[in-house]
């Protein structure tokens, strides 16, 4: 099962697995305990510690994987998660986004670029350095690339159906409109103007 997960998902899950194991040790029970009431108690503690709905839902998925339980189908847990969502609905990570054209223009100035390995290109550290050198606001993480690229596609007139298909969202998904479709950050417009004046 673990081998079917991406590295990013394993990293997300590992924090919740450690917390679940600690919780179970304190309760003097095995972490492979699949009693729904115990899992709800753990998730309730997360809620009282101000965890977001997304984080609580990720913890639920992580626990489900190690307990071998189909928690998402359990009626009590479904109602619990719906209540969490109503009390603390998911919010978009960003209210705006950066312009990928700024980064692409900066990358064109790097010569020779055949010495840049694929591993370096995909490293978070390298992406952060490129963001900084391109003048992209430091509030954005490599995770924001999906926001920036899908928002740019929409601004360029790419049909919404195609954006959803390429991004892996279902045709009826509202994920793009709720969380990814963001206006440009005015500071990035400023950065683009400054960079272009120096070329």
PDB file of N, CA and C in Angstrom, residues 86-190:
ATOM      1  N   UNK A  86     -18.161  21.972   8.392  1.00  0.00           N
ATOM      2  CA  UNK A  86     -19.095  23.078   8.634  1.00  0.00           C
ATOM      3  C   UNK A  86     -18.537  24.087   9.632  1.00  0.00           C
ATOM      4  N   UNK A  87     -17.851  23.567  10.666  1.00  0.00           N
ATOM      5  CA  UNK A  87     -17.301  24.450  11.691  1.00  0.00           C
ATOM      6  C   UNK A  87     -16.023  25.164  11.234  1.00  0.00           C
ATOM      7  N   UNK A  88     -15.255  24.473  10.401  1.00  0.00           N
ATOM      8  CA  UNK A  88     -13.975  25.024   9.956  1.00  0.00           C
ATOM      9  C   UNK A  88     -13.772  24.678   8.481  1.00  0.00           C
ATOM     10  N   UNK A  89     -14.491  25.357   7.600  1.00  0.00           N
ATOM     11  CA  UNK A  89     -14.400  25.021   6.171  1.00  0.00           C
ATOM     12  C   UNK A  89     -13.001  25.271   5.615  1.00  0.00           C
ATOM     13  N   UNK A  90     -12.667  24.510   4.578  1.00  0.00           N
ATOM     14  CA  UNK A  90     -11.365  24.677   3.919  1.00  0.00           C
ATOM     15  C   UNK A  90     -11.273  26.058   3.305  1.00  0.00           C
ATOM     16  N   UNK A  91     -10.089  26.636   3.405  1.00  0.00           N
ATOM     17  CA  UNK A  91      -9.842  27.945   2.813  1.00  0.00           C
ATOM     18  C   UNK A  91      -8.692  27.816   1.828  1.00  0.00           C
ATOM     19  N   UNK A  92      -8.700  28.633   0.789  1.00  0.00           N
ATOM     20  CA  UNK A  92      -7.575  28.570  -0.150  1.00  0.00           C
ATOM     21  C   UNK A  92      -6.282  28.994   0.539  1.00  0.00           C
ATOM     22  N   UNK A  93      -5.181  28.357   0.146  1.00  0.00           N
ATOM     23  CA  UNK A  93      -3.879  28.681   0.735  1.00  0.00           C
ATOM     24  C   UNK A  93      -3.434  30.082   0.345  1.00  0.00           C
ATOM     25  N   UNK A  94      -3.783  30.494  -0.874  1.00  0.00           N
ATOM     26  CA  UNK A  94      -3.375  31.812  -1.364  1.00  0.00           C
ATOM     27  C   UNK A  94      -4.598  32.603  -1.834  1.00  0.00           C
ATOM     28  N   UNK A  95      -4.572  33.921  -1.618  1.00  0.00           N
ATOM     29  CA  UNK A  95      -5.633  34.795  -2.123  1.00  0.00           C
ATOM     30  C   UNK A  95      -5.306  35.328  -3.509  1.00  0.00           C
ATOM     31  N   UNK A  96      -4.045  35.217  -3.890  1.00  0.00           N
ATOM     32  CA  UNK A  96      -3.610  35.644  -5.209  1.00  0.00           C
ATOM     33  C   UNK A  96      -2.489  34.719  -5.653  1.00  0.00           C
ATOM     34  N   UNK A  97      -1.937  34.971  -6.818  1.00  0.00           N
ATOM     35  CA  UNK A  97      -0.869  34.109  -7.307  1.00  0.00           C
ATOM     36  C   UNK A  97       0.159  34.935  -8.066  1.00  0.00           C
ATOM     37  N   UNK A  98       1.252  34.298  -8.433  1.00  0.00           N
ATOM     38  CA  UNK A  98       2.328  34.988  -9.144  1.00  0.00           C
ATOM     39  C   UNK A  98       2.239  34.656 -10.635  1.00  0.00           C
ATOM     40  N   UNK A  99       2.935  35.457 -11.413  1.00  0.00           N
ATOM     41  CA  UNK A  99       2.906  35.291 -12.863  1.00  0.00           C
ATOM     42  C   UNK A  99       4.054  34.386 -13.315  1.00  0.00           C
ATOM     43  N   UNK A 100       3.755  33.197 -13.851  1.00  0.00           N
ATOM     44  CA  UNK A 100       4.820  32.287 -14.301  1.00  0.00           C
ATOM     45  C   UNK A 100       5.724  32.906 -15.366  1.00  0.00           C
ATOM     46  N   UNK A 101       5.228  33.889 -16.102  1.00  0.00           N
ATOM     47  CA  UNK A 101       6.041  34.520 -17.150  1.00  0.00           C
ATOM     48  C   UNK A 101       7.290  35.169 -16.556  1.00  0.00           C
ATOM     49  N   UNK A 102       7.164  35.687 -15.314  1.00  0.00           N
ATOM     50  CA  UNK A 102       8.316  36.323 -14.652  1.00  0.00           C
ATOM     51  C   UNK A 102       9.426  35.301 -14.446  1.00  0.00           C
ATOM     52  N   UNK A 103       9.057  34.115 -13.969  1.00  0.00           N
ATOM     53  CA  UNK A 103      10.042  33.066 -13.710  1.00  0.00           C
ATOM     54  C   UNK A 103      10.615  32.550 -15.026  1.00  0.00           C
ATOM     55  N   UNK A 104       9.763  32.337 -16.023  1.00  0.00           N
ATOM     56  CA  UNK A 104      10.231  31.837 -17.317  1.00  0.00           C
ATOM     57  C   UNK A 104      11.210  32.821 -17.969  1.00  0.00           C
ATOM     58  N   UNK A 105      10.927  34.122 -17.851  1.00  0.00           N
ATOM     59  CA  UNK A 105      11.840  35.125 -18.401  1.00  0.00           C
ATOM     60  C   UNK A 105      13.180  35.092 -17.677  1.00  0.00           C
ATOM     61  N   UNK A 106      13.138  34.875 -16.358  1.00  0.00           N
ATOM     62  CA  UNK A 106      14.400  34.781 -15.607  1.00  0.00           C
ATOM     63  C   UNK A 106      15.179  33.531 -16.019  1.00  0.00           C
ATOM     64  N   UNK A 107      14.475  32.410 -16.176  1.00  0.00           N
ATOM     65  CA  UNK A 107      15.142  31.154 -16.552  1.00  0.00           C
ATOM     66  C   UNK A 107      15.838  31.278 -17.915  1.00  0.00           C
ATOM     67  N   UNK A 108      15.291  32.091 -18.810  1.00  0.00           N
ATOM     68  CA  UNK A 108      15.902  32.273 -20.133  1.00  0.00           C
ATOM     69  C   UNK A 108      17.256  32.962 -20.039  1.00  0.00           C
ATOM     70  N   UNK A 109      17.502  33.667 -18.931  1.00  0.00           N
ATOM     71  CA  UNK A 109      18.778  34.376 -18.770  1.00  0.00           C
ATOM     72  C   UNK A 109      19.877  33.460 -18.226  1.00  0.00           C
ATOM     73  N   UNK A 110      19.528  32.252 -17.820  1.00  0.00           N
ATOM     74  CA  UNK A 110      20.508  31.333 -17.241  1.00  0.00           C
ATOM     75  C   UNK A 110      21.172  30.529 -18.360  1.00  0.00           C
ATOM     76  N   UNK A 111      22.446  30.797 -18.601  1.00  0.00           N
ATOM     77  CA  UNK A 111      23.177  30.087 -19.656  1.00  0.00           C
ATOM     78  C   UNK A 111      24.508  29.614 -19.105  1.00  0.00           C
ATOM     79  N   UNK A 112      24.996  28.458 -19.482  1.00  0.00           N
ATOM     80  CA  UNK A 112      24.255  27.437 -20.223  1.00  0.00           C
ATOM     81  C   UNK A 112      23.320  26.693 -19.266  1.00  0.00           C
ATOM     82  N   UNK A 113      22.165  26.321 -19.735  1.00  0.00           N
ATOM     83  CA  UNK A 113      21.216  25.633 -18.851  1.00  0.00           C
ATOM     84  C   UNK A 113      21.219  24.121 -19.040  1.00  0.00           C
ATOM     85  N   UNK A 114      22.096  23.603 -19.912  1.00  0.00           N
ATOM     86  CA  UNK A 114      22.153  22.150 -20.088  1.00  0.00           C
ATOM     87  C   UNK A 114      22.863  21.458 -18.927  1.00  0.00           C
ATOM     88  N   UNK A 115      23.475  22.263 -18.041  1.00  0.00           N
ATOM     89  CA  UNK A 115      24.144  21.681 -16.870  1.00  0.00           C
ATOM     90  C   UNK A 115      23.188  21.515 -15.687  1.00  0.00           C
ATOM     91  N   UNK A 116      21.948  22.004 -15.842  1.00  0.00           N
ATOM     92  CA  UNK A 116      20.963  21.890 -14.761  1.00  0.00           C
ATOM     93  C   UNK A 116      20.287  20.537 -14.853  1.00  0.00           C
ATOM     94  N   UNK A 117      20.446  19.726 -13.809  1.00  0.00           N
ATOM     95  CA  UNK A 117      19.879  18.373 -13.821  1.00  0.00           C
ATOM     96  C   UNK A 117      18.389  18.409 -13.526  1.00  0.00           C
ATOM     97  N   UNK A 118      17.688  17.334 -13.930  1.00  0.00           N
ATOM     98  CA  UNK A 118      16.259  17.211 -13.652  1.00  0.00           C
ATOM     99  C   UNK A 118      16.016  17.192 -12.150  1.00  0.00           C
ATOM    100  N   UNK A 119      16.940  16.546 -11.413  1.00  0.00           N
ATOM    101  CA  UNK A 119      16.815  16.495  -9.946  1.00  0.00           C
ATOM    102  C   UNK A 119      16.862  17.900  -9.356  1.00  0.00           C
ATOM    103  N   UNK A 120      17.772  18.733  -9.883  1.00  0.00           N
ATOM    104  CA  UNK A 120      17.879  20.107  -9.387  1.00  0.00           C
ATOM    105  C   UNK A 120      16.610  20.896  -9.722  1.00  0.00           C
ATOM    106  N   UNK A 121      16.096  20.701 -10.943  1.00  0.00           N
ATOM    107  CA  UNK A 121      14.894  21.409 -11.364  1.00  0.00           C
ATOM    108  C   UNK A 121      13.701  21.100 -10.476  1.00  0.00           C
ATOM    109  N   UNK A 122      13.640  19.862  -9.956  1.00  0.00           N
ATOM    110  CA  UNK A 122      12.482  19.453  -9.154  1.00  0.00           C
ATOM    111  C   UNK A 122      12.698  19.642  -7.654  1.00  0.00           C
ATOM    112  N   UNK A 123      13.859  20.174  -7.278  1.00  0.00           N
ATOM    113  CA  UNK A 123      14.121  20.354  -5.851  1.00  0.00           C
ATOM    114  C   UNK A 123      13.468  21.631  -5.334  1.00  0.00           C
ATOM    115  N   UNK A 124      12.814  21.515  -4.179  1.00  0.00           N
ATOM    116  CA  UNK A 124      12.135  22.662  -3.569  1.00  0.00           C
ATOM    117  C   UNK A 124      13.100  23.804  -3.307  1.00  0.00           C
ATOM    118  N   UNK A 125      14.310  23.464  -2.887  1.00  0.00           N
ATOM    119  CA  UNK A 125      15.301  24.499  -2.565  1.00  0.00           C
ATOM    120  C   UNK A 125      15.655  25.306  -3.808  1.00  0.00           C
ATOM    121  N   UNK A 126      15.864  24.603  -4.919  1.00  0.00           N
ATOM    122  CA  UNK A 126      16.209  25.277  -6.163  1.00  0.00           C
ATOM    123  C   UNK A 126      15.058  26.169  -6.617  1.00  0.00           C
ATOM    124  N   UNK A 127      13.830  25.655  -6.513  1.00  0.00           N
ATOM    125  CA  UNK A 127      12.649  26.436  -6.911  1.00  0.00           C
ATOM    126  C   UNK A 127      12.568  27.713  -6.078  1.00  0.00           C
ATOM    127  N   UNK A 128      12.809  27.609  -4.765  1.00  0.00           N
ATOM    128  CA  UNK A 128      12.752  28.788  -3.897  1.00  0.00           C
ATOM    129  C   UNK A 128      13.811  29.819  -4.297  1.00  0.00           C
ATOM    130  N   UNK A 129      15.001  29.339  -4.666  1.00  0.00           N
ATOM    131  CA  UNK A 129      16.074  30.243  -5.093  1.00  0.00           C
ATOM    132  C   UNK A 129      15.672  30.960  -6.377  1.00  0.00           C
ATOM    133  N   UNK A 130      15.097  30.208  -7.323  1.00  0.00           N
ATOM    134  CA  UNK A 130      14.649  30.806  -8.587  1.00  0.00           C
ATOM    135  C   UNK A 130      13.541  31.819  -8.335  1.00  0.00           C
ATOM    136  N   UNK A 131      12.609  31.491  -7.433  1.00  0.00           N
ATOM    137  CA  UNK A 131      11.557  32.448  -7.069  1.00  0.00           C
ATOM    138  C   UNK A 131      12.189  33.747  -6.572  1.00  0.00           C
ATOM    139  N   UNK A 132      13.146  33.605  -5.668  1.00  0.00           N
ATOM    140  CA  UNK A 132      13.777  34.786  -5.059  1.00  0.00           C
ATOM    141  C   UNK A 132      14.491  35.624  -6.118  1.00  0.00           C
ATOM    142  N   UNK A 133      15.258  34.965  -6.986  1.00  0.00           N
ATOM    143  CA  UNK A 133      16.012  35.688  -8.014  1.00  0.00           C
ATOM    144  C   UNK A 133      15.098  36.293  -9.078  1.00  0.00           C
ATOM    145  N   UNK A 134      13.895  35.726  -9.215  1.00  0.00           N
ATOM    146  CA  UNK A 134      12.929  36.255 -10.188  1.00  0.00           C
ATOM    147  C   UNK A 134      12.107  37.395  -9.603  1.00  0.00           C
ATOM    148  N   UNK A 135      12.214  37.605  -8.285  1.00  0.00           N
ATOM    149  CA  UNK A 135      11.441  38.662  -7.635  1.00  0.00           C
ATOM    150  C   UNK A 135      10.057  38.219  -7.195  1.00  0.00           C
ATOM    151  N   UNK A 136       9.841  36.893  -7.116  1.00  0.00           N
ATOM    152  CA  UNK A 136       8.551  36.373  -6.666  1.00  0.00           C
ATOM    153  C   UNK A 136       8.470  36.492  -5.146  1.00  0.00           C
ATOM    154  N   UNK A 137       7.340  36.940  -4.651  1.00  0.00           N
ATOM    155  CA  UNK A 137       7.123  37.129  -3.216  1.00  0.00           C
ATOM    156  C   UNK A 137       7.465  35.847  -2.449  1.00  0.00           C
ATOM    157  N   UNK A 138       8.188  35.984  -1.328  1.00  0.00           N
ATOM    158  CA  UNK A 138       8.642  34.823  -0.566  1.00  0.00           C
ATOM    159  C   UNK A 138       7.499  34.079   0.137  1.00  0.00           C
ATOM    160  N   UNK A 139       6.279  34.640   0.101  1.00  0.00           N
ATOM    161  CA  UNK A 139       5.150  33.920   0.719  1.00  0.00           C
ATOM    162  C   UNK A 139       4.766  32.691  -0.093  1.00  0.00           C
ATOM    163  N   UNK A 140       5.170  32.652  -1.370  1.00  0.00           N
ATOM    164  CA  UNK A 140       4.811  31.527  -2.229  1.00  0.00           C
ATOM    165  C   UNK A 140       5.814  30.394  -2.086  1.00  0.00           C
ATOM    166  N   UNK A 141       5.296  29.175  -2.012  1.00  0.00           N
ATOM    167  CA  UNK A 141       6.127  27.976  -1.923  1.00  0.00           C
ATOM    168  C   UNK A 141       6.092  27.259  -3.270  1.00  0.00           C
ATOM    169  N   UNK A 142       6.956  26.261  -3.468  1.00  0.00           N
ATOM    170  CA  UNK A 142       6.885  25.487  -4.714  1.00  0.00           C
ATOM    171  C   UNK A 142       5.490  24.894  -4.970  1.00  0.00           C
ATOM    172  N   UNK A 143       4.754  24.654  -3.893  1.00  0.00           N
ATOM    173  CA  UNK A 143       3.378  24.144  -4.009  1.00  0.00           C
ATOM    174  C   UNK A 143       2.508  25.089  -4.838  1.00  0.00           C
ATOM    175  N   UNK A 144       2.859  26.381  -4.863  1.00  0.00           N
ATOM    176  CA  UNK A 144       2.038  27.379  -5.559  1.00  0.00           C
ATOM    177  C   UNK A 144       2.177  27.325  -7.076  1.00  0.00           C
ATOM    178  N   UNK A 145       3.094  26.511  -7.584  1.00  0.00           N
ATOM    179  CA  UNK A 145       3.284  26.414  -9.039  1.00  0.00           C
ATOM    180  C   UNK A 145       1.990  25.978  -9.715  1.00  0.00           C
ATOM    181  N   UNK A 146       1.261  25.069  -9.071  1.00  0.00           N
ATOM    182  CA  UNK A 146       0.001  24.598  -9.651  1.00  0.00           C
ATOM    183  C   UNK A 146      -1.032  25.730  -9.707  1.00  0.00           C
ATOM    184  N   UNK A 147      -1.070  26.555  -8.667  1.00  0.00           N
ATOM    185  CA  UNK A 147      -1.969  27.710  -8.668  1.00  0.00           C
ATOM    186  C   UNK A 147      -1.620  28.651  -9.822  1.00  0.00           C
ATOM    187  N   UNK A 148      -0.324  28.970  -9.904  1.00  0.00           N
ATOM    188  CA  UNK A 148       0.126  29.944 -10.899  1.00  0.00           C
ATOM    189  C   UNK A 148      -0.108  29.452 -12.321  1.00  0.00           C
ATOM    190  N   UNK A 149       0.223  28.182 -12.585  1.00  0.00           N
ATOM    191  CA  UNK A 149       0.117  27.670 -13.953  1.00  0.00           C
ATOM    192  C   UNK A 149      -1.332  27.498 -14.402  1.00  0.00           C
ATOM    193  N   UNK A 150      -2.200  27.007 -13.515  1.00  0.00           N
ATOM    194  CA  UNK A 150      -3.604  26.826 -13.907  1.00  0.00           C
ATOM    195  C   UNK A 150      -4.317  28.174 -14.028  1.00  0.00           C
ATOM    196  N   UNK A 151      -3.969  29.129 -13.161  1.00  0.00           N
ATOM    197  CA  UNK A 151      -4.559  30.465 -13.264  1.00  0.00           C
ATOM    198  C   UNK A 151      -4.121  31.150 -14.554  1.00  0.00           C
ATOM    199  N   UNK A 152      -2.833  30.974 -14.916  1.00  0.00           N
ATOM    200  CA  UNK A 152      -2.339  31.547 -16.171  1.00  0.00           C
ATOM    201  C   UNK A 152      -3.071  30.929 -17.359  1.00  0.00           C
ATOM    202  N   UNK A 153      -3.270  29.608 -17.316  1.00  0.00           N
ATOM    203  CA  UNK A 153      -3.980  28.936 -18.409  1.00  0.00           C
ATOM    204  C   UNK A 153      -5.366  29.556 -18.606  1.00  0.00           C
ATOM    205  N   UNK A 154      -6.051  29.818 -17.495  1.00  0.00           N
ATOM    206  CA  UNK A 154      -7.386  30.420 -17.604  1.00  0.00           C
ATOM    207  C   UNK A 154      -7.302  31.834 -18.173  1.00  0.00           C
ATOM    208  N   UNK A 155      -6.309  32.630 -17.703  1.00  0.00           N
ATOM    209  CA  UNK A 155      -6.156  33.993 -18.214  1.00  0.00           C
ATOM    210  C   UNK A 155      -5.843  34.013 -19.709  1.00  0.00           C
ATOM    211  N   UNK A 156      -5.183  32.929 -20.180  1.00  0.00           N
ATOM    212  CA  UNK A 156      -4.814  32.837 -21.592  1.00  0.00           C
ATOM    213  C   UNK A 156      -5.952  32.274 -22.445  1.00  0.00           C
ATOM    214  N   UNK A 157      -7.093  31.973 -21.801  1.00  0.00           N
ATOM    215  CA  UNK A 157      -8.255  31.515 -22.563  1.00  0.00           C
ATOM    216  C   UNK A 157      -8.368  30.013 -22.749  1.00  0.00           C
ATOM    217  N   UNK A 158      -7.561  29.233 -22.010  1.00  0.00           N
ATOM    218  CA  UNK A 158      -7.671  27.771 -22.103  1.00  0.00           C
ATOM    219  C   UNK A 158      -9.018  27.353 -21.501  1.00  0.00           C
ATOM    220  N   UNK A 159      -9.781  26.500 -22.200  1.00  0.00           N
ATOM    221  CA  UNK A 159     -11.089  26.095 -21.673  1.00  0.00           C
ATOM    222  C   UNK A 159     -10.977  25.422 -20.306  1.00  0.00           C
ATOM    223  N   UNK A 160     -11.927  25.725 -19.434  1.00  0.00           N
ATOM    224  CA  UNK A 160     -11.924  25.190 -18.076  1.00  0.00           C
ATOM    225  C   UNK A 160     -11.902  23.669 -18.071  1.00  0.00           C
ATOM    226  N   UNK A 161     -12.625  23.046 -19.022  1.00  0.00           N
ATOM    227  CA  UNK A 161     -12.676  21.581 -19.099  1.00  0.00           C
ATOM    228  C   UNK A 161     -11.279  21.009 -19.331  1.00  0.00           C
ATOM    229  N   UNK A 162     -10.474  21.681 -20.172  1.00  0.00           N
ATOM    230  CA  UNK A 162      -9.121  21.208 -20.458  1.00  0.00           C
ATOM    231  C   UNK A 162      -8.211  21.417 -19.255  1.00  0.00           C
ATOM    232  N   UNK A 163      -8.349  22.551 -18.570  1.00  0.00           N
ATOM    233  CA  UNK A 163      -7.549  22.810 -17.366  1.00  0.00           C
ATOM    234  C   UNK A 163      -7.800  21.711 -16.338  1.00  0.00           C
ATOM    235  N   UNK A 164      -9.070  21.383 -16.110  1.00  0.00           N
ATOM    236  CA  UNK A 164      -9.424  20.341 -15.134  1.00  0.00           C
ATOM    237  C   UNK A 164      -8.851  18.991 -15.548  1.00  0.00           C
ATOM    238  N   UNK A 165      -8.945  18.672 -16.835  1.00  0.00           N
ATOM    239  CA  UNK A 165      -8.455  17.381 -17.318  1.00  0.00           C
ATOM    240  C   UNK A 165      -6.957  17.251 -17.120  1.00  0.00           C
ATOM    241  N   UNK A 166      -6.203  18.274 -17.531  1.00  0.00           N
ATOM    242  CA  UNK A 166      -4.743  18.241 -17.416  1.00  0.00           C
ATOM    243  C   UNK A 166      -4.297  18.222 -15.953  1.00  0.00           C
ATOM    244  N   UNK A 167      -5.027  18.957 -15.097  1.00  0.00           N
ATOM    245  CA  UNK A 167      -4.666  19.024 -13.674  1.00  0.00           C
ATOM    246  C   UNK A 167      -5.121  17.788 -12.890  1.00  0.00           C
ATOM    247  N   UNK A 168      -5.928  16.941 -13.528  1.00  0.00           N
ATOM    248  CA  UNK A 168      -6.373  15.717 -12.852  1.00  0.00           C
ATOM    249  C   UNK A 168      -7.631  15.894 -12.020  1.00  0.00           C
ATOM    250  N   UNK A 169      -8.399  16.954 -12.298  1.00  0.00           N
ATOM    251  CA  UNK A 169      -9.660  17.167 -11.593  1.00  0.00           C
ATOM    252  C   UNK A 169     -10.805  16.629 -12.438  1.00  0.00           C
ATOM    253  N   UNK A 170     -11.844  16.145 -11.800  1.00  0.00           N
ATOM    254  CA  UNK A 170     -12.994  15.619 -12.531  1.00  0.00           C
ATOM    255  C   UNK A 170     -13.749  16.771 -13.203  1.00  0.00           C
ATOM    256  N   UNK A 171     -14.533  16.475 -14.238  1.00  0.00           N
ATOM    257  CA  UNK A 171     -15.269  17.541 -14.936  1.00  0.00           C
ATOM    258  C   UNK A 171     -16.212  18.333 -14.023  1.00  0.00           C
ATOM    259  N   UNK A 172     -16.712  17.687 -12.958  1.00  0.00           N
ATOM    260  CA  UNK A 172     -17.649  18.389 -12.068  1.00  0.00           C
ATOM    261  C   UNK A 172     -16.951  19.001 -10.843  1.00  0.00           C
ATOM    262  N   UNK A 173     -15.633  18.843 -10.761  1.00  0.00           N
ATOM    263  CA  UNK A 173     -14.886  19.354  -9.608  1.00  0.00           C
ATOM    264  C   UNK A 173     -14.936  20.878  -9.543  1.00  0.00           C
ATOM    265  N   UNK A 174     -15.062  21.397  -8.316  1.00  0.00           N
ATOM    266  CA  UNK A 174     -15.026  22.850  -8.102  1.00  0.00           C
ATOM    267  C   UNK A 174     -13.700  23.282  -7.458  1.00  0.00           C
ATOM    268  N   UNK A 175     -12.733  22.354  -7.406  1.00  0.00           N
ATOM    269  CA  UNK A 175     -11.444  22.628  -6.759  1.00  0.00           C
ATOM    270  C   UNK A 175     -10.742  23.828  -7.381  1.00  0.00           C
ATOM    271  N   UNK A 176     -10.736  23.894  -8.711  1.00  0.00           N
ATOM    272  CA  UNK A 176     -10.042  25.007  -9.377  1.00  0.00           C
ATOM    273  C   UNK A 176     -10.644  26.348  -8.985  1.00  0.00           C
ATOM    274  N   UNK A 177     -11.957  26.467  -9.092  1.00  0.00           N
ATOM    275  CA  UNK A 177     -12.595  27.765  -8.796  1.00  0.00           C
ATOM    276  C   UNK A 177     -12.485  28.130  -7.316  1.00  0.00           C
ATOM    277  N   UNK A 178     -12.511  27.130  -6.428  1.00  0.00           N
ATOM    278  CA  UNK A 178     -12.456  27.421  -4.988  1.00  0.00           C
ATOM    279  C   UNK A 178     -11.057  27.717  -4.488  1.00  0.00           C
ATOM    280  N   UNK A 179     -10.053  26.990  -5.014  1.00  0.00           N
ATOM    281  CA  UNK A 179      -8.732  27.043  -4.395  1.00  0.00           C
ATOM    282  C   UNK A 179      -7.588  27.494  -5.313  1.00  0.00           C
ATOM    283  N   UNK A 180      -7.740  27.363  -6.629  1.00  0.00           N
ATOM    284  CA  UNK A 180      -6.598  27.604  -7.515  1.00  0.00           C
ATOM    285  C   UNK A 180      -6.732  28.828  -8.411  1.00  0.00           C
ATOM    286  N   UNK A 181      -7.926  29.183  -8.807  1.00  0.00           N
ATOM    287  CA  UNK A 181      -8.124  30.321  -9.701  1.00  0.00           C
ATOM    288  C   UNK A 181      -7.965  31.612  -8.906  1.00  0.00           C
ATOM    289  N   UNK A 182      -6.799  32.245  -9.042  1.00  0.00           N
ATOM    290  CA  UNK A 182      -6.488  33.414  -8.232  1.00  0.00           C
ATOM    291  C   UNK A 182      -6.001  34.566  -9.109  1.00  0.00           C
ATOM    292  N   UNK A 183      -6.289  35.816  -8.695  1.00  0.00           N
ATOM    293  CA  UNK A 183      -5.778  36.973  -9.447  1.00  0.00           C
ATOM    294  C   UNK A 183      -4.273  37.126  -9.217  1.00  0.00           C
ATOM    295  N   UNK A 184      -3.638  37.877 -10.099  1.00  0.00           N
ATOM    296  CA  UNK A 184      -2.201  38.116  -9.960  1.00  0.00           C
ATOM    297  C   UNK A 184      -1.898  39.005  -8.770  1.00  0.00           C
ATOM    298  N   UNK A 185      -0.800  38.685  -8.101  1.00  0.00           N
ATOM    299  CA  UNK A 185      -0.291  39.502  -7.003  1.00  0.00           C
ATOM    300  C   UNK A 185       0.254  40.804  -7.599  1.00  0.00           C
ATOM    301  N   UNK A 186      -0.220  41.942  -7.102  1.00  0.00           N
ATOM    302  CA  UNK A 186       0.239  43.236  -7.624  1.00  0.00           C
ATOM    303  C   UNK A 186       1.739  43.427  -7.456  1.00  0.00           C
ATOM    304  N   UNK A 187       2.309  42.842  -6.389  1.00  0.00           N
ATOM    305  CA  UNK A 187       3.756  42.955  -6.181  1.00  0.00           C
ATOM    306  C   UNK A 187       4.525  42.261  -7.292  1.00  0.00           C
ATOM    307  N   UNK A 188       3.958  41.175  -7.839  1.00  0.00           N
ATOM    308  CA  UNK A 188       4.627  40.482  -8.933  1.00  0.00           C
ATOM    309  C   UNK A 188       4.561  41.284 -10.223  1.00  0.00           C
ATOM    310  N   UNK A 189       3.479  42.020 -10.397  1.00  0.00           N
ATOM    311  CA  UNK A 189       3.406  42.916 -11.559  1.00  0.00           C
ATOM    312  C   UNK A 189       4.524  43.953 -11.461  1.00  0.00           C
ATOM    313  N   UNK A 190       4.727  44.456 -10.225  1.00  0.00           N
ATOM    314  CA  UNK A 190       5.787  45.435  -9.986  1.00  0.00           C
ATOM    315  C   UNK A 190       7.158  44.811 -10.282  1.00  0.00           C
TER     316      UNK A 190
END
